[in-house]
CSV table of C-alpha atoms and ligand atoms in Angstrom, one decimal:
chain,number,residue,atom,x,y,z
V,1,MET,CA,74.7,111.1,87.1
V,2,GLU,CA,77.6,112.6,89.1
V,3,ASP,CA,75.3,113.0,92.2
V,4,LYS,CA,74.6,109.5,92.2
V,5,THR,CA,76.0,107.5,95.3
V,6,LEU,CA,78.0,104.4,95.3
V,7,ILE,CA,74.6,102.5,96.2
V,8,GLU,CA,72.6,104.2,93.6
V,9,LEU,CA,75.3,103.3,91.0
V,10,LYS,CA,75.5,99.9,92.1
V,11,THR,CA,71.8,99.2,91.5
V,12,LYS,CA,72.0,101.1,88.2
V,13,ILE,CA,74.6,98.5,87.0
V,14,GLN,CA,72.9,95.6,88.4
V,15,ASN,CA,69.7,96.5,86.8
V,16,LYS,CA,71.4,96.8,83.6
V,17,GLU,CA,70.2,100.8,83.3
V,18,ILE,CA,73.6,101.6,82.8
V,19,SER,CA,76.5,99.8,81.5
V,20,SER,CA,80.0,99.8,83.1
V,21,TYR,CA,81.6,101.3,79.8
V,22,GLU,CA,79.1,104.1,79.9
V,23,LEU,CA,79.7,105.0,83.6
V,24,THR,CA,83.3,104.9,83.3
V,25,LYS,CA,83.3,107.2,80.3
V,26,PHE,CA,80.9,109.5,81.8
V,27,PHE,CA,83.5,110.1,84.8
V,28,LEU,CA,86.4,110.1,82.5
V,29,ASN,CA,84.6,112.9,80.5
V,30,ARG,CA,84.1,114.7,83.7
V,31,ILE,CA,87.9,114.4,84.6
V,32,LYS,CA,88.9,115.7,81.1
V,33,LYS,CA,86.7,118.6,81.5
V,34,ILE,CA,87.2,119.6,85.2
V,35,ASP,CA,90.5,118.3,86.4
V,36,PRO,CA,92.4,120.8,84.5
V,37,LYS,CA,91.3,123.3,87.2
V,38,LEU,CA,92.0,120.9,90.3
V,39,ASN,CA,95.0,118.8,89.3
V,40,ALA,CA,93.5,116.1,91.5
V,41,PHE,CA,94.8,113.3,89.1
V,42,ILE,CA,98.7,112.4,88.5
V,43,THR,CA,97.6,109.6,86.2
V,44,VAL,CA,94.4,108.9,84.6
V,45,THR,CA,94.0,105.4,83.0
V,46,GLU,CA,91.8,106.1,80.2
V,47,ASN,CA,92.4,103.2,78.0
V,48,ASP,CA,92.9,100.3,80.6
V,49,SER,CA,89.9,101.5,82.4
V,50,LEU,CA,87.8,101.2,79.2
V,51,LYS,CA,89.2,98.0,78.4
V,52,LYS,CA,88.3,96.8,81.8
V,53,ALA,CA,84.7,98.3,81.8
V,54,LYS,CA,84.0,96.4,78.6
V,55,LYS,CA,85.3,93.1,79.9
V,56,ILE,CA,83.2,93.4,82.8
V,57,ASP,CA,80.0,94.4,80.7
V,58,SER,CA,80.6,91.1,78.9
V,59,GLU,CA,80.7,89.1,82.2
V,60,ILE,CA,77.7,90.7,83.6
V,61,ALA,CA,76.0,89.7,80.2
V,62,LYS,CA,76.8,86.3,81.2
V,63,GLY,CA,75.4,86.6,84.6
V,64,ASN,CA,79.0,86.8,86.7
V,65,ILE,CA,78.4,89.9,89.0
V,66,ASN,CA,80.4,90.7,91.9
V,67,PRO,CA,79.4,93.1,94.6
V,68,LEU,CA,80.9,96.4,93.0
V,69,SER,CA,80.9,95.2,89.5
V,70,GLY,CA,81.8,97.9,86.8
V,71,ILE,CA,81.9,100.9,89.3
V,72,PRO,CA,85.1,103.4,89.0
V,73,ILE,CA,87.1,104.2,91.6
V,74,ALA,CA,90.4,106.6,92.0
V,75,GLN,CA,93.2,105.1,93.9
V,76,LYS,CA,95.7,107.6,95.9
V,77,ASP,CA,99.0,107.4,94.4
V,78,ILE,CA,100.6,105.8,97.4
V,79,PHE,CA,99.0,102.4,96.5
V,80,CYS,CA,100.8,100.2,94.6
V,81,THR,CA,98.9,99.0,91.3
V,82,LYS,CA,100.4,96.8,88.9
V,83,GLY,CA,101.3,98.1,85.6
V,84,ILE,CA,100.4,101.2,86.5
V,85,ARG,CA,102.5,104.1,87.3
V,86,THR,CA,103.0,104.7,91.2
V,87,THR,CA,104.5,107.9,92.1
V,88,CYS,CA,103.8,108.6,95.9
V,89,GLY,CA,103.7,112.3,94.6
V,90,SER,CA,107.5,112.3,94.5
V,91,LYS,CA,110.3,112.8,91.9
V,92,MET,CA,111.7,109.6,93.3
V,93,LEU,CA,109.2,107.5,91.8
V,94,GLU,CA,108.2,109.6,88.8
V,95,ASP,CA,108.7,106.6,86.6
V,96,PHE,CA,108.0,103.7,89.0
V,97,ILE,CA,105.6,101.2,87.6
V,98,SER,CA,104.8,98.6,90.4
V,99,PRO,CA,105.2,94.9,89.5
V,100,TYR,CA,102.3,94.2,92.1
V,101,ASP,CA,99.2,95.3,93.6
V,102,ALA,CA,98.5,96.7,97.2
V,103,THR,CA,96.0,94.5,99.0
V,104,VAL,CA,93.4,97.2,99.1
V,105,VAL,CA,93.8,97.6,95.2
V,106,GLU,CA,93.5,93.8,94.9
V,107,LYS,CA,90.6,93.6,97.0
V,108,LEU,CA,88.6,96.2,95.1
V,109,ASP,CA,89.4,94.5,92.0
V,110,LYS,CA,88.1,91.4,93.2
V,111,ALA,CA,84.7,93.3,94.3
V,112,GLY,CA,84.5,94.3,90.4
V,113,MET,CA,85.8,97.9,90.7
V,114,ILE,CA,87.5,99.7,88.0
V,115,ILE,CA,90.5,102.0,88.8
V,116,ILE,CA,90.3,105.2,86.7
V,117,GLY,CA,93.4,107.0,87.8
V,118,LYS,CA,95.8,107.7,90.7
V,119,THR,CA,95.2,110.6,92.6
V,120,ASN,CA,97.5,113.6,93.6
V,121,MET,CA,98.9,113.6,97.0
V,122,ASP,CA,101.6,115.2,99.2
V,123,GLU,CA,105.0,114.0,98.5
V,124,PHE,CA,105.2,110.4,100.5
V,125,ALA,CA,102.1,111.6,102.5
V,126,MET,CA,103.8,114.4,104.3
V,127,GLY,CA,101.6,117.3,104.6
V,128,SER,CA,98.5,118.9,105.1
V,129,SER,CA,97.6,121.1,102.2
V,130,ASN,CA,98.5,118.8,99.1
V,131,GLU,CA,101.3,121.7,98.2
V,132,THR,CA,104.5,119.3,98.7
V,133,SER,CA,103.5,117.0,95.5
V,134,TYR,CA,106.1,117.2,92.8
V,135,PHE,CA,103.2,116.8,90.6
V,136,GLY,CA,101.8,120.4,91.7
V,137,ASP,CA,99.1,121.7,94.2
V,138,VAL,CA,95.8,120.4,94.3
V,139,LYS,CA,93.1,123.0,94.5
V,140,ASN,CA,89.8,123.1,96.8
V,141,PRO,CA,86.8,122.8,94.6
V,142,TRP,CA,85.0,124.9,96.9
V,143,ASN,CA,87.3,127.8,96.0
V,144,LEU,CA,90.2,127.2,93.7
V,145,ASN,CA,92.5,129.6,95.7
V,146,CYS,CA,92.3,127.2,98.8
V,147,VAL,CA,93.9,124.0,99.7
V,148,PRO,CA,91.9,121.0,99.8
V,149,GLY,CA,93.8,119.5,102.8
V,150,GLY,CA,96.4,116.6,102.5
V,151,SER,CA,98.0,114.4,102.3
V,152,SER,CA,95.0,112.6,100.3
V,153,GLY,CA,94.1,116.2,98.7
V,154,GLY,CA,93.5,114.7,95.1
V,155,SER,CA,91.2,111.7,96.5
V,156,ALA,CA,89.3,114.2,98.3
V,157,ALA,CA,88.8,117.0,95.7
V,158,SER,CA,87.8,114.3,93.0
V,159,VAL,CA,84.9,112.9,95.0
V,160,ALA,CA,84.0,116.4,96.3
V,161,ALA,CA,84.0,117.6,92.6
V,162,ARG,CA,82.0,114.7,91.7
V,163,LEU,CA,84.8,113.5,89.4
V,164,ILE,CA,84.4,110.0,90.8
V,165,PRO,CA,82.0,108.5,93.5
V,166,CYS,CA,84.7,107.1,95.6
V,167,SER,CA,88.3,107.0,96.5
V,168,THR,CA,90.9,105.6,98.6
V,169,GLY,CA,93.2,107.5,101.0
V,170,THR,CA,95.8,107.1,103.9
V,171,ASP,CA,95.6,108.5,107.2
V,172,THR,CA,98.9,108.7,109.4
V,173,GLY,CA,98.0,111.6,111.1
V,174,GLY,CA,94.8,113.1,109.6
V,175,SER,CA,95.3,112.6,105.9
V,176,ILE,CA,91.9,111.2,105.3
V,177,ARG,CA,90.0,113.2,107.9
V,178,GLN,CA,91.7,116.7,107.5
V,179,PRO,CA,90.9,116.9,103.4
V,180,ALA,CA,87.5,115.3,103.9
V,181,SER,CA,86.9,118.1,106.2
V,182,LEU,CA,88.2,120.8,104.0
V,183,THR,CA,86.3,119.4,100.9
V,184,GLY,CA,82.7,118.6,102.4
V,185,ILE,CA,82.9,115.0,102.4
V,186,CYS,CA,83.2,111.6,104.3
V,187,GLY,CA,86.5,110.2,105.1
V,188,ILE,CA,86.9,107.2,107.2
V,189,LYS,CA,90.3,106.0,109.0
V,190,PRO,CA,89.8,102.4,110.2
V,191,THR,CA,91.5,101.1,113.3
V,192,TYR,CA,95.0,100.3,113.0
V,193,GLY,CA,95.3,97.0,111.4
V,194,ARG,CA,91.6,96.6,110.2
V,195,VAL,CA,93.1,97.1,106.7
V,196,SER,CA,96.1,95.7,105.2
V,197,ARG,CA,99.0,98.0,104.5
V,198,TYR,CA,100.8,95.5,102.2
V,199,GLY,CA,101.8,97.7,99.0
V,200,MET,CA,100.9,100.9,100.6
V,201,ILE,CA,104.1,102.9,100.3
V,202,ALA,CA,105.1,103.4,104.2
V,203,PHE,CA,105.5,106.9,105.9
V,204,ALA,CA,105.3,105.6,109.4
V,205,SER,CA,104.6,102.1,109.8
V,206,SER,CA,103.1,102.1,113.2
V,207,LEU,CA,100.4,105.0,112.4
V,208,ASP,CA,99.8,104.4,108.4
V,209,GLN,CA,96.2,103.1,107.9
V,210,ALA,CA,94.4,103.0,104.6
V,211,GLY,CA,90.9,104.3,104.3
V,212,ILE,CA,87.9,105.3,101.7
V,213,PHE,CA,86.4,108.8,100.6
V,214,THR,CA,82.8,109.1,99.7
V,215,ARG,CA,79.7,111.4,100.2
V,216,THR,CA,77.7,109.3,102.4
V,217,ALA,CA,78.4,107.1,105.4
V,218,LYS,CA,76.4,104.4,103.8
V,219,ASP,CA,78.9,104.4,101.1
V,220,CYS,CA,81.9,104.3,103.2
V,221,ALA,CA,80.4,101.6,104.9
V,222,ILE,CA,80.1,99.3,101.9
V,223,LEU,CA,83.6,100.1,100.8
V,224,LEU,CA,85.2,99.5,104.2
V,225,SER,CA,83.8,95.9,104.3
V,226,HIS,CA,85.4,95.5,101.1
V,227,ILE,CA,89.1,96.5,101.9
V,228,SER,CA,89.1,95.3,105.5
V,229,GLY,CA,90.5,91.8,107.1
V,230,TYR,CA,93.3,90.1,107.8
V,231,ASP,CA,96.3,89.7,105.2
V,232,VAL,CA,99.2,87.2,105.7
V,233,LYS,CA,101.4,89.9,103.8
V,234,ASP,CA,100.9,92.2,106.7
V,235,SER,CA,101.8,90.9,110.1
V,236,THR,CA,100.0,94.2,111.8
V,237,SER,CA,96.6,93.2,110.4
V,238,SER,CA,94.0,92.0,112.4
V,239,LYS,CA,92.3,88.7,112.2
V,240,LYS,CA,89.2,90.1,113.7
V,241,GLU,CA,86.1,89.2,111.6
V,242,VAL,CA,85.0,91.9,109.3
V,243,PRO,CA,81.4,93.0,110.0
V,244,ASP,CA,78.9,93.8,107.1
V,245,TYR,CA,79.3,97.5,108.0
V,246,TYR,CA,76.6,98.7,105.8
V,247,LYS,CA,74.1,96.3,107.7
V,248,GLU,CA,75.4,97.6,111.0
V,249,CYS,CA,75.1,101.4,110.1
V,250,THR,CA,71.7,101.1,108.8
V,251,LYS,CA,70.0,99.2,111.3
V,252,LYS,CA,67.7,100.8,113.6
V,253,PHE,CA,69.8,103.5,115.6
V,254,GLU,CA,70.3,102.9,119.1
V,255,LYS,CA,70.8,105.4,121.6
V,256,MET,CA,74.3,106.5,122.4
V,257,LYS,CA,76.5,108.6,124.8
V,258,ILE,CA,78.6,110.9,123.1
V,259,GLY,CA,81.8,112.3,124.9
V,260,ILE,CA,83.2,115.8,124.1
V,261,PRO,CA,86.6,116.8,125.2
V,262,GLU,CA,86.5,120.1,126.6
V,263,GLU,CA,90.3,120.7,125.1
V,264,PHE,CA,88.8,120.4,121.8
V,265,LEU,CA,86.5,123.6,122.3
V,266,ASP,CA,89.6,125.7,123.8
V,267,GLY,CA,90.3,128.8,121.8
V,268,LEU,CA,88.2,127.4,119.0
V,269,ASP,CA,87.3,129.7,116.1
V,270,SER,CA,84.1,130.9,117.0
V,271,LYS,CA,82.3,130.0,113.5
V,272,VAL,CA,83.6,126.7,114.0
V,273,ALA,CA,82.4,126.4,117.4
V,274,GLU,CA,78.9,127.6,116.3
V,275,VAL,CA,78.5,125.1,113.9
V,276,PHE,CA,79.8,122.4,116.1
V,277,THR,CA,77.5,123.5,118.5
V,278,GLU,CA,74.7,123.0,116.1
V,279,SER,CA,75.8,119.7,115.6
V,280,ILE,CA,75.7,118.8,119.2
V,281,ASN,CA,72.2,120.0,119.5
V,282,ILE,CA,71.0,117.8,116.7
V,283,PHE,CA,72.5,114.9,118.4
V,284,LYS,CA,70.8,115.7,122.0
V,285,SER,CA,67.5,116.1,120.3
V,286,ASN,CA,67.6,112.8,118.4
V,287,GLY,CA,68.4,110.2,120.8
V,288,CYS,CA,71.9,110.9,122.3
V,289,GLU,CA,73.3,111.7,125.4
V,290,ILE,CA,76.0,114.1,125.4
V,291,LYS,CA,78.7,114.1,128.1
V,292,LYS,CA,81.6,116.6,128.5
V,293,ILE,CA,84.9,114.9,129.0
V,294,SER,CA,88.6,115.6,129.3
V,295,LEU,CA,91.6,114.4,127.0
V,296,LYS,CA,94.0,116.8,128.8
V,297,ASN,CA,97.0,115.2,127.1
V,298,SER,CA,95.8,115.1,123.3
V,299,LYS,CA,97.4,118.9,123.3
V,300,LEU,CA,100.7,116.9,123.4
V,301,GLY,CA,99.5,114.9,120.0
V,302,VAL,CA,101.2,116.9,117.6
V,303,SER,CA,104.5,117.1,119.4
V,304,ALA,CA,104.7,113.3,119.9
V,305,TYR,CA,103.4,112.8,116.5
V,306,GLN,CA,106.1,115.0,114.9
V,307,VAL,CA,108.9,112.9,116.7
V,308,VAL,CA,107.5,109.5,116.1
V,309,ALA,CA,106.4,110.1,112.3
V,310,PRO,CA,109.7,111.5,111.0
V,311,ALA,CA,111.7,108.7,112.9
V,312,GLU,CA,109.8,106.0,111.4
V,313,CYS,CA,109.9,107.8,107.9
V,314,SER,CA,113.6,108.3,108.1
V,315,SER,CA,113.8,104.6,108.7
V,316,ASN,CA,111.1,103.8,105.7
V,317,LEU,CA,112.6,106.2,103.3
V,318,SER,CA,116.5,105.0,103.5
V,319,ARG,CA,115.4,102.2,101.0
V,320,PHE,CA,115.2,104.8,98.0
V,321,ASP,CA,118.7,105.3,97.7
V,322,GLY,CA,119.2,105.5,93.9
V,323,VAL,CA,120.4,101.8,93.7
V,324,ARG,CA,117.6,99.5,93.7
V,325,TYR,CA,114.5,101.6,92.1
V,326,GLY,CA,113.5,104.9,91.7
V,327,PHE,CA,115.2,108.2,90.6
V,328,ARG,CA,119.1,108.0,90.2
V,329,ALA,CA,121.2,111.0,89.9
V,330,ASN,CA,123.7,111.4,86.8
V,331,ASP,CA,127.4,112.3,87.1
V,332,VAL,CA,128.5,110.7,90.2
V,333,LYS,CA,132.0,109.6,90.7
V,334,ASP,CA,131.4,107.0,93.5
V,335,ILE,CA,128.6,105.2,95.4
V,336,ASP,CA,128.7,107.7,98.2
V,337,GLU,CA,128.1,110.4,95.6
V,338,LEU,CA,125.3,108.2,94.0
V,339,TYR,CA,123.3,108.1,97.2
V,340,LYS,CA,123.8,111.8,98.1
V,341,LYS,CA,122.9,113.3,94.8
V,342,SER,CA,120.0,110.8,94.1
V,343,ARG,CA,118.5,111.7,97.5
V,344,SER,CA,119.0,115.3,97.4
V,345,GLN,CA,117.5,115.6,93.9
V,346,GLY,CA,114.7,113.1,94.2
V,347,PHE,CA,113.4,114.3,97.3
V,348,GLY,CA,111.5,117.7,98.2
V,349,ASP,CA,112.0,120.1,101.2
V,350,GLU,CA,109.5,118.6,103.3
V,351,VAL,CA,110.5,115.1,103.0
V,352,LYS,CA,114.1,116.2,103.6
V,353,ARG,CA,113.0,118.1,106.8
V,354,ARG,CA,111.2,114.9,107.9
V,355,ILE,CA,114.1,112.9,107.4
V,356,LEU,CA,116.6,115.2,109.2
V,357,ILE,CA,114.3,115.6,112.2
V,358,GLY,CA,113.9,111.7,112.4
V,359,THR,CA,117.2,110.8,112.1
V,360,TYR,CA,118.3,113.6,114.7
V,361,ALA,CA,115.6,112.2,117.1
V,362,LEU,CA,116.8,108.8,116.8
V,363,SER,CA,120.6,109.0,117.2
V,364,THR,CA,122.7,108.1,120.2
V,365,GLY,CA,122.4,110.7,122.8
V,366,TYR,CA,119.0,112.4,121.6
V,367,TYR,CA,116.9,109.0,121.5
V,368,ASP,CA,115.8,109.1,125.1
V,369,ALA,CA,115.3,112.9,125.0
V,370,TYR,CA,113.3,112.6,122.0
V,371,TYR,CA,111.9,109.4,120.8
V,372,LEU,CA,111.5,107.5,123.8
V,373,LYS,CA,109.8,110.5,125.4
V,374,ALA,CA,107.3,110.9,122.5
V,375,GLN,CA,106.7,107.2,122.9
V,376,LYS,CA,105.8,107.5,126.4
V,377,ILE,CA,103.4,110.4,125.8
V,378,ARG,CA,101.9,108.0,123.2
V,379,THR,CA,101.1,105.4,125.8
V,380,ILE,CA,99.6,108.5,128.0
V,381,ILE,CA,97.4,109.5,125.1
V,382,SER,CA,96.1,105.9,124.3
V,383,LYS,CA,95.2,105.3,128.2
V,384,GLU,CA,93.5,108.5,128.3
V,385,PHE,CA,91.3,107.5,125.3
V,386,GLN,CA,90.7,104.0,127.0
V,387,ASN,CA,89.4,105.7,130.0
V,388,ALA,CA,87.2,108.1,128.1
V,389,PHE,CA,85.6,105.1,126.4
V,390,LYS,CA,84.7,103.4,129.6
V,391,GLU,CA,82.2,106.4,130.1
V,392,VAL,CA,81.2,107.2,126.7
V,393,ASP,CA,80.4,105.2,123.4
V,394,VAL,CA,82.2,107.8,121.0
V,395,ILE,CA,84.0,111.1,120.9
V,396,ILE,CA,83.2,114.0,118.8
V,397,GLY,CA,85.1,117.3,117.7
V,398,PRO,CA,85.7,119.5,114.9
V,399,THR,CA,87.9,117.6,112.6
V,400,ALA,CA,90.2,120.5,111.8
V,401,PRO,CA,90.5,123.8,113.9
V,402,ASP,CA,89.3,125.8,110.6
V,403,CYS,CA,88.1,125.7,107.1
V,404,ALA,CA,90.4,125.4,104.2
V,405,PHE,CA,93.3,128.0,104.0
V,406,LYS,CA,94.8,129.7,101.0
V,407,LEU,CA,97.1,128.2,98.9
V,408,GLY,CA,100.5,129.4,100.0
V,409,GLU,CA,99.5,130.6,103.1
V,410,LYS,CA,101.0,128.1,105.5
V,411,LEU,CA,103.9,126.8,103.2
V,412,ASN,CA,106.7,128.6,104.8
V,413,ASP,CA,105.3,127.9,108.5
V,414,PRO,CA,105.9,124.1,109.2
V,415,ILE,CA,104.8,124.6,112.8
V,416,ALA,CA,101.2,126.3,111.6
V,417,MET,CA,100.9,123.5,109.0
V,418,TYR,CA,101.3,120.7,111.5
V,419,LEU,CA,98.9,122.4,113.9
V,420,SER,CA,96.3,121.6,111.3
V,421,ASP,CA,96.3,118.0,112.5
V,422,ILE,CA,96.0,118.9,116.3
V,423,PHE,CA,92.5,117.1,116.5
V,424,THR,CA,93.4,114.2,113.9
V,425,VAL,CA,96.7,112.9,115.2
V,426,SER,CA,96.0,111.7,118.7
V,427,THR,CA,93.9,108.9,117.3
V,428,ASN,CA,96.7,107.8,114.9
V,429,LEU,CA,99.0,107.5,118.1
V,430,ALA,CA,96.3,105.7,119.8
V,431,GLY,CA,95.5,103.4,116.7
V,432,LEU,CA,91.8,104.2,116.8
V,433,PRO,CA,89.2,104.7,114.1
V,434,ALA,CA,87.5,107.9,113.1
V,435,ILE,CA,85.5,109.5,110.4
V,436,SER,CA,85.1,113.1,109.3
V,437,ILE,CA,81.7,114.0,108.0
V,438,PRO,CA,80.4,117.6,106.6
V,439,MET,CA,78.7,119.6,109.2
V,440,GLY,CA,78.2,123.1,107.9
V,441,PHE,CA,80.0,125.9,106.3
V,442,LYS,CA,82.5,128.9,107.0
V,443,ASN,CA,82.8,131.5,104.5
V,444,LYS,CA,81.3,129.3,102.0
V,445,LEU,CA,83.9,126.8,102.8
V,446,PRO,CA,83.1,123.2,104.5
V,447,LEU,CA,83.6,122.3,108.0
V,448,GLY,CA,83.8,118.6,108.9
V,449,LEU,CA,82.8,116.8,112.3
V,450,GLN,CA,84.8,114.2,113.6
V,451,ILE,CA,83.6,111.0,115.2
V,452,ILE,CA,86.2,108.7,117.2
V,453,GLY,CA,85.5,105.3,118.1
V,454,ASN,CA,87.3,102.8,120.2
V,455,HIS,CA,89.3,100.2,118.6
V,456,PHE,CA,87.1,98.2,116.0
V,457,ASP,CA,84.2,100.3,116.6
V,458,GLU,CA,83.7,101.3,113.1
V,459,SER,CA,80.3,100.2,113.2
V,460,LYS,CA,79.4,102.6,115.9
V,461,ILE,CA,80.8,105.7,114.3
V,462,LEU,CA,79.4,104.8,110.9
V,463,SER,CA,75.8,104.4,112.4
V,464,LEU,CA,76.3,107.7,114.2
V,465,SER,CA,77.3,109.4,110.9
V,466,ASN,CA,74.4,107.7,109.2
V,467,HIS,CA,72.1,108.9,111.7
V,468,TYR,CA,73.4,112.5,111.5
V,469,GLN,CA,73.3,112.4,107.7
V,470,ASN,CA,69.5,111.2,107.9
V,471,LEU,CA,68.9,114.5,110.0
V,472,THR,CA,70.9,116.9,108.2
V,473,ASP,CA,71.7,117.5,104.3
V,474,TRP,CA,75.3,119.0,104.6
V,475,HIS,CA,76.4,116.2,102.8
V,476,MET,CA,74.2,116.9,99.9
V,477,GLN,CA,75.9,120.3,99.1
V,478,LYS,CA,78.1,120.5,96.2
V,479,PRO,CA,80.8,123.0,94.8
V,480,ASP,CA,79.9,124.6,91.6
V,481,MET,CA,82.6,123.4,89.5
V,482,LEU,CA,80.6,123.7,85.9
V,483,GLY,CA,78.1,126.1,87.0
V,484,GLU,CA,75.7,123.2,87.4
V,485,THR,CA,73.9,124.4,90.6
Q,1,LIG,N1,99.6,116.3,107.7
Q,1,LIG,C1,100.2,115.1,108.6
Q,1,LIG,C2,101.6,115.0,108.4
Q,1,LIG,O1,102.2,116.1,107.4
Q,1,LIG,C3,99.8,113.7,108.4
Q,1,LIG,C4,99.8,113.2,107.2
Q,1,LIG,C5,99.3,111.9,107.0
Q,1,LIG,O2,98.1,111.4,107.7
Q,1,LIG,N2,99.7,111.0,106.0
Q,1,LIG,O3,102.5,114.1,108.5
């Protein structure tokens, strides 16, 4: 059962071959058995999800069925969930119970899905290894000594270990694609504005975007159609019509022109390069034209990102002051001390580092030198992508420079950690959609292939992903968590 895709489970429920209760119970049992090894979940909502499953079963019996009725999903703990604790991986929100649902949560609920729990993540989504969580590290199901990537490490690990067929994530600089790459699953970050950010705890508002983890491109497509669309509660959400991504990505494959930026191959690890070259050859011999392109400013992406993202986070996180909600320090003599102590004790080291960098970059005298310059680089990077898309339909490359690294390996070297995002941050700076799909292995650890599209070209990147998955079986490989294989 754990190997079934979302589409297969949907058919099983609709044909009444399995009840939602049985399905939910099945995944809850798997979480109970396996998650102690992974720590992918911060909260498991056993009672609530079983109650909801029963309710949905009785609705189905009456003939009231929604497109994804009765299928369980895990929500990254950055999405506000009414009545369920939402921690964002931080001590600051350890006991926070949201009074409302995020739009993504509401939409999946309307589609009939059941929240099974909230997944572990880097604190406030800052990290590339899921080691900055207040709730402990998440382990990579392929090798428990390795990181699953971050910040959506729990969402990725839970899908890779088949604890759940699908989960949500957020991607500010790579937090969906990089963990998807490191755990051997699919993860899509849509165009900025495609999905509402309402109720998604803000890290860097001009970069944050919600997305999906599944094991196949087709499943990604189905869920993406459900979470996309304009939302009055998010003025940056797009009014552009939402296509039926499943239909779009499964129709007859049309020849595509694929761009490969030479900069992505510069100094690339030799095994990653070998695996990537095999993927290029698959596309070449199956209806695609390959074109070398240049994105020479993409190497400035991480530097620009590490100014823009901290600047925005320093502003967004000012709301956590110990007064309104969240953690409040004891033993304070006045309001200044309340702010200071609550923030010092409530935030972890990485979050503090970002707030300090951001505040510095925005302060008088440094604004022009850092923030303004970073914004100019952002514009240059966006324009470079636009020029590339005049010549090619999509751009491909490895998602991450390497396979999963060891827990602790980069924790004390923030620059090395930030460089894990070297291939992913530029697309956030430019607001472009991108997906990571499995493309092979290095040292028995998965490697991801990134496909980047132009704004609102989700259908194209999903279609190419589906084409690739019809030709390969990398996405079918699974980690042996219970000695099952
Ligand atoms: N790893 C990047 C960071 O640490 C991106 C995080 C994200 O996409 N949320 O900022």
